mmCIF file of N, CA and C in Angstrom:
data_model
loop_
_atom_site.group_PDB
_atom_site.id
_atom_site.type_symbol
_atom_site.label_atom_id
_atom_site.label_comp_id
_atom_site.label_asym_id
_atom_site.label_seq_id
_atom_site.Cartn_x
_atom_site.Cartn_y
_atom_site.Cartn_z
ATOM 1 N N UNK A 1 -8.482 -2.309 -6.197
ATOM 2 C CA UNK A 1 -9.417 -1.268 -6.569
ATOM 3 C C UNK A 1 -10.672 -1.883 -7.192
ATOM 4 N N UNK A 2 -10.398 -3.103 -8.183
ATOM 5 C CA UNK A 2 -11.620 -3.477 -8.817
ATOM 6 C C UNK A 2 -12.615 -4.451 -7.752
ATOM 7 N N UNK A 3 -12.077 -4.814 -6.907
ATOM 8 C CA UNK A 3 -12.849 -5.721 -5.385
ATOM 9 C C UNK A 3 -13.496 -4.536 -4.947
ATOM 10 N N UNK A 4 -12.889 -2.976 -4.921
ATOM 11 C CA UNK A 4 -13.654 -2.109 -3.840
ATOM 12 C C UNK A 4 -14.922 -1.515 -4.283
ATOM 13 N N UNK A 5 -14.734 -1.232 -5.755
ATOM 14 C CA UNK A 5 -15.066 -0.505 -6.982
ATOM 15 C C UNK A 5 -15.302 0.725 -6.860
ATOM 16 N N UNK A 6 -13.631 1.215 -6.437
ATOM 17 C CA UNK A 6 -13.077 1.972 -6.374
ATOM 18 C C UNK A 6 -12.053 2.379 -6.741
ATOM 19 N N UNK A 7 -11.641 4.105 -7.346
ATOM 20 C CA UNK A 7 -10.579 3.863 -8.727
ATOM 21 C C UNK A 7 -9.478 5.101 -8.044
ATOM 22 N N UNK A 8 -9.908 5.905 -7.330
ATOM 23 C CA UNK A 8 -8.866 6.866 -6.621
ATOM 24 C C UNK A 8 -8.595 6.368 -5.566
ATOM 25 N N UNK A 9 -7.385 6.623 -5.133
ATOM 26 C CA UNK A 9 -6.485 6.667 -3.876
ATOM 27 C C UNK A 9 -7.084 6.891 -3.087
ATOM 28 N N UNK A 10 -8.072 8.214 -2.960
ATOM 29 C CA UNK A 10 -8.573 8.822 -1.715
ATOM 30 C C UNK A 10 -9.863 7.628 -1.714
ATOM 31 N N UNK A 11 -10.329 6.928 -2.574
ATOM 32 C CA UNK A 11 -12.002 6.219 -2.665
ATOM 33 C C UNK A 11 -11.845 4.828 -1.812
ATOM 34 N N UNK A 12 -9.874 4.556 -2.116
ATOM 35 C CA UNK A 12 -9.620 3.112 -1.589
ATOM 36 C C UNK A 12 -9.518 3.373 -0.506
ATOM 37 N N UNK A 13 -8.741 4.372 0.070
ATOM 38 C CA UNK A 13 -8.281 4.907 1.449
ATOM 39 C C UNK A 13 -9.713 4.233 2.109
ATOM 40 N N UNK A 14 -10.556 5.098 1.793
ATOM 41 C CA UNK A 14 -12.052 5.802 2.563
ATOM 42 C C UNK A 14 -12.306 4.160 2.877
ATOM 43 N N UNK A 15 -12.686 3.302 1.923
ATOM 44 C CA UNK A 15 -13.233 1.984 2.294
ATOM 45 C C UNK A 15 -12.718 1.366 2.514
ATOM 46 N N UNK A 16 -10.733 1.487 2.965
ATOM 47 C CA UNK A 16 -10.680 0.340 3.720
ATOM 48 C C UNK A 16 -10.631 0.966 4.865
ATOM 49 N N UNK A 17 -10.470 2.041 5.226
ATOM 50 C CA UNK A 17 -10.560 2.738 6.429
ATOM 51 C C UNK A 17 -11.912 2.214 7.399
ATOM 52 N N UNK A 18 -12.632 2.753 6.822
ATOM 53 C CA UNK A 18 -14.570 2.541 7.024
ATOM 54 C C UNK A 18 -14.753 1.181 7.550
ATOM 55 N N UNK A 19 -13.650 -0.153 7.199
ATOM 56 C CA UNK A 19 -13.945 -1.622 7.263
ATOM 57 C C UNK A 19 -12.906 -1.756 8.406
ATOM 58 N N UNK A 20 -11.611 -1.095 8.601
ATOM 59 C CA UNK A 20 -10.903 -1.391 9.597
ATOM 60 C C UNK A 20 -10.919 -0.759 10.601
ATOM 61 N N UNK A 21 -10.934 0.820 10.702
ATOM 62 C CA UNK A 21 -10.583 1.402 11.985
ATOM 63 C C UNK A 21 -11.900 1.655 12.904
ATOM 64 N N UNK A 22 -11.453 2.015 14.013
ATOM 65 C CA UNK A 22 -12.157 2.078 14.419
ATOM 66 C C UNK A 22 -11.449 2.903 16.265
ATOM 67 N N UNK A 23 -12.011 3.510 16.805
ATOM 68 C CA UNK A 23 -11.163 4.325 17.729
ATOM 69 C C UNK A 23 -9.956 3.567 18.771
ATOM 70 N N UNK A 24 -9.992 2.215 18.985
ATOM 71 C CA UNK A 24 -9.175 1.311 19.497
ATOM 72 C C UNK A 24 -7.944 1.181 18.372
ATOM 73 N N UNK A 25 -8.568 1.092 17.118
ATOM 74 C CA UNK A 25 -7.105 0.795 16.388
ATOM 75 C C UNK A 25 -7.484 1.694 15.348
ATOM 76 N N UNK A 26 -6.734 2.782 15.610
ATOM 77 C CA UNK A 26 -6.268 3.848 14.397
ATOM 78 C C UNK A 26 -5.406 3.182 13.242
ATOM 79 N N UNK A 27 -5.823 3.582 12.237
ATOM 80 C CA UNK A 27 -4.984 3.317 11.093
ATOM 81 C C UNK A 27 -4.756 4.581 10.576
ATOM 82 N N UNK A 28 -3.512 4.748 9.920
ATOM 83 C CA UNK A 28 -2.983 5.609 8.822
ATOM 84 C C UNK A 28 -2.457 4.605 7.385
ATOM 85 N N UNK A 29 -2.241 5.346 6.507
ATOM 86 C CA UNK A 29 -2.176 4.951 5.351
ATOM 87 C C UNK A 29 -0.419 5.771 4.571
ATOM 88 N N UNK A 30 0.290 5.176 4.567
ATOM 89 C CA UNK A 30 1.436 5.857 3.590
ATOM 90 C C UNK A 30 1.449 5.282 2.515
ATOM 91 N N UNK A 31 1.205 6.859 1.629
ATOM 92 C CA UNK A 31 0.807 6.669 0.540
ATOM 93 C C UNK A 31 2.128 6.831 -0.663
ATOM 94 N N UNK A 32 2.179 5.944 -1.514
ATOM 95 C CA UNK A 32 3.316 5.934 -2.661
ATOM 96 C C UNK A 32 4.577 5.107 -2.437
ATOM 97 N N UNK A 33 5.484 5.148 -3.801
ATOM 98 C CA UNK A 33 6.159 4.079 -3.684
ATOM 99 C C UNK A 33 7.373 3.654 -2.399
ATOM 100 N N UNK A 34 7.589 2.623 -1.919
ATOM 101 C CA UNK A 34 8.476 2.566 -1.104
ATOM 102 C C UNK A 34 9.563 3.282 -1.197
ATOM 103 N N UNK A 35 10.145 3.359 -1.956
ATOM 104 C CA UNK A 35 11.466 4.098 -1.836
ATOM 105 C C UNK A 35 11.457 5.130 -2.504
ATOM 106 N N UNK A 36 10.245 5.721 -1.816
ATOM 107 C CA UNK A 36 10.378 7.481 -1.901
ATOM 108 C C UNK A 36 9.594 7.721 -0.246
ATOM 109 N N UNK A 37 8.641 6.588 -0.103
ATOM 110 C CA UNK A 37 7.654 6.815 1.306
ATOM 111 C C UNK A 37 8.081 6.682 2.702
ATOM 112 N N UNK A 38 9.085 5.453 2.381
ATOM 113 C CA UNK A 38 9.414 4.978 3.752
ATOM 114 C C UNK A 38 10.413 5.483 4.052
ATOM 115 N N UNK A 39 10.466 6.919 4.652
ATOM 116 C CA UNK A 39 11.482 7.682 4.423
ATOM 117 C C UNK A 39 12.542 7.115 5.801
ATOM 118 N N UNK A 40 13.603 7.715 6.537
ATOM 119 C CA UNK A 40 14.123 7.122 7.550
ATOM 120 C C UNK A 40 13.693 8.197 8.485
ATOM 121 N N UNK A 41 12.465 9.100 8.509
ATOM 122 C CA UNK A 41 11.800 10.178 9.532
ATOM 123 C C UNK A 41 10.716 9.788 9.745
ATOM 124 N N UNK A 42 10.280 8.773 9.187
ATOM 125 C CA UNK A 42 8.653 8.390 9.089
ATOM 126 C C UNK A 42 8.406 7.797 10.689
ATOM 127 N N UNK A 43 9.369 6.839 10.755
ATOM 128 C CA UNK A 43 8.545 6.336 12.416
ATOM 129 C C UNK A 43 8.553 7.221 13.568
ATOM 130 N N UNK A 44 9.719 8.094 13.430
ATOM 131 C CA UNK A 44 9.419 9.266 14.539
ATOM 132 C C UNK A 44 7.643 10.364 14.084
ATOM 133 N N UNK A 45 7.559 10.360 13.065
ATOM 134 C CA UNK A 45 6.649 11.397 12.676
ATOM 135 C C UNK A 45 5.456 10.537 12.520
ATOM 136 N N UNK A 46 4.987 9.590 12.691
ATOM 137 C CA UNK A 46 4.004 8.926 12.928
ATOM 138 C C UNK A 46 3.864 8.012 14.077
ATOM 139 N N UNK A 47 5.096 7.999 14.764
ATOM 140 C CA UNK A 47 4.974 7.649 16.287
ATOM 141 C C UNK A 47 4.868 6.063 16.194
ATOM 142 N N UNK A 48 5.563 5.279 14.997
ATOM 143 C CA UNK A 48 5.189 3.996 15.114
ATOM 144 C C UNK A 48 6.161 3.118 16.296
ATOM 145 N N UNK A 49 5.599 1.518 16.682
ATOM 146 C CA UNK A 49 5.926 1.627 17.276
ATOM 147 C C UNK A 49 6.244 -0.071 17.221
ATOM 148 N N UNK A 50 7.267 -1.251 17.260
ATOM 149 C CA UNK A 50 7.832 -2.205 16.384
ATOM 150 C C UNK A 50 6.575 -2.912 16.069
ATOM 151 N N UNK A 51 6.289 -3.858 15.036
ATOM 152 C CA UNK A 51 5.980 -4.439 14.322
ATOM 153 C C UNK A 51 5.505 -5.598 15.384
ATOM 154 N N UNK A 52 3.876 -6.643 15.322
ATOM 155 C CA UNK A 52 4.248 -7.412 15.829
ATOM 156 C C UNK A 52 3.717 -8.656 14.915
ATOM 157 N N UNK A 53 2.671 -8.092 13.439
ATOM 158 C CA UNK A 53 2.561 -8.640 12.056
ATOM 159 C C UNK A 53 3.083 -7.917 10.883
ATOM 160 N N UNK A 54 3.843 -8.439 10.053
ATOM 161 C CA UNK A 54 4.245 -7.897 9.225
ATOM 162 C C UNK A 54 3.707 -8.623 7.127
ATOM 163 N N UNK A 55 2.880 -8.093 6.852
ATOM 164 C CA UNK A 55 2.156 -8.319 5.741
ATOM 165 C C UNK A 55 2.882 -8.121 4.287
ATOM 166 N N UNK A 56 4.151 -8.637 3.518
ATOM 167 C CA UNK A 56 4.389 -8.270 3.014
ATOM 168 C C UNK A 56 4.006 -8.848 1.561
ATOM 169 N N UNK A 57 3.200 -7.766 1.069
ATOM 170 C CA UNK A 57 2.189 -8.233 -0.090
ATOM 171 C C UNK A 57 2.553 -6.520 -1.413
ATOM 172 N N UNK A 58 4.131 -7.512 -1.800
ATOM 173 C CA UNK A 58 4.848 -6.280 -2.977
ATOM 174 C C UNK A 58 4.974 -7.034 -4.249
ATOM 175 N N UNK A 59 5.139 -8.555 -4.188
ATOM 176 C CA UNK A 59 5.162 -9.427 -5.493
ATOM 177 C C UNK A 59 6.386 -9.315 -5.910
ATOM 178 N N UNK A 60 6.884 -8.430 -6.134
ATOM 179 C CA UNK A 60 8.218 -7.949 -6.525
ATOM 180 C C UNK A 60 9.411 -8.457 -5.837
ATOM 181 N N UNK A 61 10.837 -8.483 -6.326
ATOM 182 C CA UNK A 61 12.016 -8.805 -5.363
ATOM 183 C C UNK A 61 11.995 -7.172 -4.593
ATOM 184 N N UNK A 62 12.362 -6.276 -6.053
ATOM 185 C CA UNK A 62 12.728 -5.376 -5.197
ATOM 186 C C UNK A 62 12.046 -4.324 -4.609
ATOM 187 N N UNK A 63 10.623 -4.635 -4.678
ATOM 188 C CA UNK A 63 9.283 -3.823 -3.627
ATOM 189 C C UNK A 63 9.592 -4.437 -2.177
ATOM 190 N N UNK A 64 9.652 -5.751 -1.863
ATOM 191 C CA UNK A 64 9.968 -6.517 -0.888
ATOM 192 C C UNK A 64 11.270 -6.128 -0.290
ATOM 193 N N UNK A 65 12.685 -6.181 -1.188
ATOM 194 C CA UNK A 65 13.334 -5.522 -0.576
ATOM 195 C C UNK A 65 13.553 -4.910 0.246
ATOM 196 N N UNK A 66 12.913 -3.462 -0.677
ATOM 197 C CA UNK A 66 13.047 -2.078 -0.200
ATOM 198 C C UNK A 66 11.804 -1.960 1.646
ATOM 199 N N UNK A 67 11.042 -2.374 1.401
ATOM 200 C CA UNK A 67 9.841 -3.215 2.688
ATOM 201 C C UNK A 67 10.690 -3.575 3.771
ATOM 202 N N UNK A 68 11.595 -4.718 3.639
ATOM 203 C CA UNK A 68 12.000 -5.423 4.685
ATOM 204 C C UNK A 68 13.511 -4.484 5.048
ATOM 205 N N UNK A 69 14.251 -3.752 4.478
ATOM 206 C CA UNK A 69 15.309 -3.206 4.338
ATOM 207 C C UNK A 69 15.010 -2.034 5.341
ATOM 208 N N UNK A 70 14.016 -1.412 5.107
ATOM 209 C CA UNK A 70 13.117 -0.240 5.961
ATOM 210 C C UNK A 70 13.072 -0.460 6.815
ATOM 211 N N UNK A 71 12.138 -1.805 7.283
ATOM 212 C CA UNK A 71 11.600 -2.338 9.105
ATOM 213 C C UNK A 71 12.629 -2.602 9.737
ATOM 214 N N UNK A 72 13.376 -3.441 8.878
ATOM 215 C CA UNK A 72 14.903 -3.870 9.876
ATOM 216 C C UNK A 72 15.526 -2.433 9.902
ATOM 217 N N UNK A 73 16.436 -1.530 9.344
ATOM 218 C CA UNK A 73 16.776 -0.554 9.432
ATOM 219 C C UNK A 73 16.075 0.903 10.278
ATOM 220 N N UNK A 74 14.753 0.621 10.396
ATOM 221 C CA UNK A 74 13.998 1.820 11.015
ATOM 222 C C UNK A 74 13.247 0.899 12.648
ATOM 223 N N UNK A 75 13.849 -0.689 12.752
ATOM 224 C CA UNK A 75 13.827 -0.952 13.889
ATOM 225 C C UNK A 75 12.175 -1.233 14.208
ATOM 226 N N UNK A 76 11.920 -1.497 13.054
ATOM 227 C CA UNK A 76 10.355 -2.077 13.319
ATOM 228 C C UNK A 76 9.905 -3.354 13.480
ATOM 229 N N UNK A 77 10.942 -4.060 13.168
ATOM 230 C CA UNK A 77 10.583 -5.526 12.602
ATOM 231 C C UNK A 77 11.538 -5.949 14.243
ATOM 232 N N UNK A 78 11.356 -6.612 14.843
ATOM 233 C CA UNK A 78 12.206 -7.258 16.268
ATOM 234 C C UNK A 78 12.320 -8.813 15.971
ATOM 235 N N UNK A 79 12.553 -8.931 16.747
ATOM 236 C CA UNK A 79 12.465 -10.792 17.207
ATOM 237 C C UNK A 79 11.021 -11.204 17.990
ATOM 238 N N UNK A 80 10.475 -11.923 17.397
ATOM 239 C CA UNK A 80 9.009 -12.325 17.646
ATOM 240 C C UNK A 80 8.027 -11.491 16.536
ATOM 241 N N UNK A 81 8.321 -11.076 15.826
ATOM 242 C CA UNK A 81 7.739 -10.269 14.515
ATOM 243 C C UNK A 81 7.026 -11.702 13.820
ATOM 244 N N UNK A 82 5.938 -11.256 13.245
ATOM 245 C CA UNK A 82 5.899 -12.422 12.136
ATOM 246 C C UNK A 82 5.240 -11.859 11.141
ATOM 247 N N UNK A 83 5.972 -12.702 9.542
ATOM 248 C CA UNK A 83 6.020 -11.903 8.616
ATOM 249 C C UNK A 83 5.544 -12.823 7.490
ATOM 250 N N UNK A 84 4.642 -12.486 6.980
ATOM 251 C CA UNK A 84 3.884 -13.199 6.058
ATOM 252 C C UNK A 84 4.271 -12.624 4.321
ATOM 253 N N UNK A 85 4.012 -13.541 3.772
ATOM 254 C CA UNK A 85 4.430 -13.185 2.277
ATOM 255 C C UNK A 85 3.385 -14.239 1.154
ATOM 256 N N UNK A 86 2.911 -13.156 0.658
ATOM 257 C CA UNK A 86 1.663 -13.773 -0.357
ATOM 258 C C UNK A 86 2.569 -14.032 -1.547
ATOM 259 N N UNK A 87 3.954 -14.001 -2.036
ATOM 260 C CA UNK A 87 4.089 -14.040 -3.649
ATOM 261 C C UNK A 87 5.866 -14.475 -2.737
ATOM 262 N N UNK A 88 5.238 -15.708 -2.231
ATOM 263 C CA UNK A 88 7.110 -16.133 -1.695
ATOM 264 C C UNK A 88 7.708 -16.634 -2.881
ATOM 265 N N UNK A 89 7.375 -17.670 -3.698
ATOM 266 C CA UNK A 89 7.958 -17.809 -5.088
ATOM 267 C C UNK A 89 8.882 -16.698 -6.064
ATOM 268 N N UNK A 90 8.406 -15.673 -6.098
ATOM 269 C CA UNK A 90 8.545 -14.249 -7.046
ATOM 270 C C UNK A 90 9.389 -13.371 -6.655
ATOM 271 N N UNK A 91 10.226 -13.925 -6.034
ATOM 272 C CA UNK A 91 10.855 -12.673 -5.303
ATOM 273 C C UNK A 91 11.143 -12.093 -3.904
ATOM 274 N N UNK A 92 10.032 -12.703 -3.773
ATOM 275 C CA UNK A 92 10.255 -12.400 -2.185
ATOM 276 C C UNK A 92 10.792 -13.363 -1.520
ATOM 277 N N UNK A 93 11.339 -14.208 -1.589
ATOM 278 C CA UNK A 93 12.297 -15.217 -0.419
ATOM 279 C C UNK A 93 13.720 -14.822 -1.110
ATOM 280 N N UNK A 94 13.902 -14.127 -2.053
ATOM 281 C CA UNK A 94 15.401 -13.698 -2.304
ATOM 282 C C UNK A 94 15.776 -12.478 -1.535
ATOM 283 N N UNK A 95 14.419 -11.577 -1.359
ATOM 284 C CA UNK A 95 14.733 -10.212 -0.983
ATOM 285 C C UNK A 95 14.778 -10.973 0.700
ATOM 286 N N UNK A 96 13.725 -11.868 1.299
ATOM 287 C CA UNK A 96 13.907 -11.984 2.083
ATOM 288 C C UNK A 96 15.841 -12.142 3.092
ATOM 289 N N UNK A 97 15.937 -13.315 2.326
ATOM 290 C CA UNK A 97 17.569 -14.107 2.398
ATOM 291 C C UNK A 97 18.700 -13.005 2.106
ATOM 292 N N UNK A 98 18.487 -12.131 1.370
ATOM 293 C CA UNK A 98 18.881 -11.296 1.525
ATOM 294 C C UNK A 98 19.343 -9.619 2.821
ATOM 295 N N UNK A 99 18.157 -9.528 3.091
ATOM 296 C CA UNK A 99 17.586 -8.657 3.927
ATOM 297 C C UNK A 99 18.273 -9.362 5.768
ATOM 298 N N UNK A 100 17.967 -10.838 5.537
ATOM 299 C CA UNK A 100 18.232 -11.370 6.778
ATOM 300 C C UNK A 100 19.643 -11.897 6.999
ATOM 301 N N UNK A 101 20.378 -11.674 5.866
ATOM 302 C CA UNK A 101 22.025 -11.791 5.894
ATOM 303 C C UNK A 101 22.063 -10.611 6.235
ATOM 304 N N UNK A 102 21.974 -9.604 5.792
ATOM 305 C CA UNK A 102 22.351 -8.007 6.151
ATOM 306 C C UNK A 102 22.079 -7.777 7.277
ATOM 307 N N UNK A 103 21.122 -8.095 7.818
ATOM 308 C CA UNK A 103 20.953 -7.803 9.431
ATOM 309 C C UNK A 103 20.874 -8.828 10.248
ATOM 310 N N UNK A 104 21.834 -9.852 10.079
ATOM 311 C CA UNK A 104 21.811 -11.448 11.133
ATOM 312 C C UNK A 104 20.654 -11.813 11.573
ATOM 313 N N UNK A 105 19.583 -11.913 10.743
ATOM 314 C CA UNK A 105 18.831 -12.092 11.418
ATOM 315 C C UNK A 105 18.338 -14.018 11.094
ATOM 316 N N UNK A 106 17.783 -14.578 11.660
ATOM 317 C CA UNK A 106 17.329 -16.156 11.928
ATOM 318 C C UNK A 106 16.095 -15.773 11.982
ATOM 319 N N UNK A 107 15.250 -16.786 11.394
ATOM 320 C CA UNK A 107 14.029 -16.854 11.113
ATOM 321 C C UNK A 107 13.157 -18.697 11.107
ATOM 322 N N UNK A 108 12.110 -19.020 11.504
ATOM 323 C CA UNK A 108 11.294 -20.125 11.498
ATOM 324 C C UNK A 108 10.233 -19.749 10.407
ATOM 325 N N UNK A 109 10.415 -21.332 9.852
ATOM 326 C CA UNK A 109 9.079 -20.872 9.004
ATOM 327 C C UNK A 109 7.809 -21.639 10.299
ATOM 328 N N UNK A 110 6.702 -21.076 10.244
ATOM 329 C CA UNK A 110 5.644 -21.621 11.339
ATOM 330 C C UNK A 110 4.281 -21.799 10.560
ATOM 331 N N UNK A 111 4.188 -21.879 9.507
ATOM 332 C CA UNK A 111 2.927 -22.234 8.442
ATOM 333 C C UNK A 111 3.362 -21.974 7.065
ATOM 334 N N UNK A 112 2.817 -23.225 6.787
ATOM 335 C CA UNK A 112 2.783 -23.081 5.199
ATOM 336 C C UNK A 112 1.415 -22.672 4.758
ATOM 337 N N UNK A 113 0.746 -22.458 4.252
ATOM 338 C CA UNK A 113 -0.834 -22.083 3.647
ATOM 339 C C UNK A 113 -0.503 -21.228 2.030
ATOM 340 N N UNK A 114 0.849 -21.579 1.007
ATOM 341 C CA UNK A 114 0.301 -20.893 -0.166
ATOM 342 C C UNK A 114 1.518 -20.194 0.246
ATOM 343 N N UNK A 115 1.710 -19.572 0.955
ATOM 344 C CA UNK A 115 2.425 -18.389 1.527
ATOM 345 C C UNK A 115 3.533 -19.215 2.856
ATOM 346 N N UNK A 116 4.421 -18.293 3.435
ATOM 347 C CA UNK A 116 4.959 -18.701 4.590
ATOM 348 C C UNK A 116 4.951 -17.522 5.509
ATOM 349 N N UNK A 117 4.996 -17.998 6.715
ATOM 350 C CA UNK A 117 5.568 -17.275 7.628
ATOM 351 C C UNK A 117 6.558 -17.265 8.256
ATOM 352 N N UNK A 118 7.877 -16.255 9.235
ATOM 353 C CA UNK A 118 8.991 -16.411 9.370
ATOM 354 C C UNK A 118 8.557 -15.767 10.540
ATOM 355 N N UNK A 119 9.402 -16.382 11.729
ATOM 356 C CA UNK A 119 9.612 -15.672 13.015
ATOM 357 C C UNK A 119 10.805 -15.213 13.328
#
């Protein structure tokens, strides 16, 4: 908010909207905390459709969690997904290791930069 200098929901929406979309790539925005948002009706009712970057920028173990618990479970996240994580130290490579025992899943890391990525 303080990069946009912008302090409501609807002010952040508007400018990152304004910087990303554009009629080729629609964006929507779900708004509020994961585990009230990412409901298990959401991808039918927004028509999503699997994952082929996945940005997970929660800091948290269990924001990340609840993130990766969703995609795998609501069938967003596939094989050839790639999934980036800004705060891998903090939490997020537990929720990860976690998340990817629960659903067998195997993963590559394919860059380091600060962050990793997993295929």
């Amino acid at each position: 908010a303080d990069l946009l200098k912008s302090y409501t929901v609807q002010d952040v929406l508007a400018k990152i909207r304004a910087n990303i979309a554009s009629p080729f790539t629609p964006v929507e925005f779900v708004v509020g905390y994961f585990n009230e948002s990412l409901t298990p009706t959401l991808p039918a009712e927004r028509q999503m459709k699997p994952a082929l970057v996945v940005d997970i920028d929660s800091d948290l173990y269990i924001s990340a969690f609840q993130a990766l618990s969703w995609l795998f479970g609501s069938r967003l996240m596939q094989s050839g997904t790639l999934v980036y994580f800004d705060e891998w130290p903090y939490g997020e490579h537990k929720a990860w290791a976690q998340v990817a025992k629960e659903y067998s899943v195997t993963s590559k890391v394919i860059a380091r930069l600060g962050a990793r990525f997993r295929v």
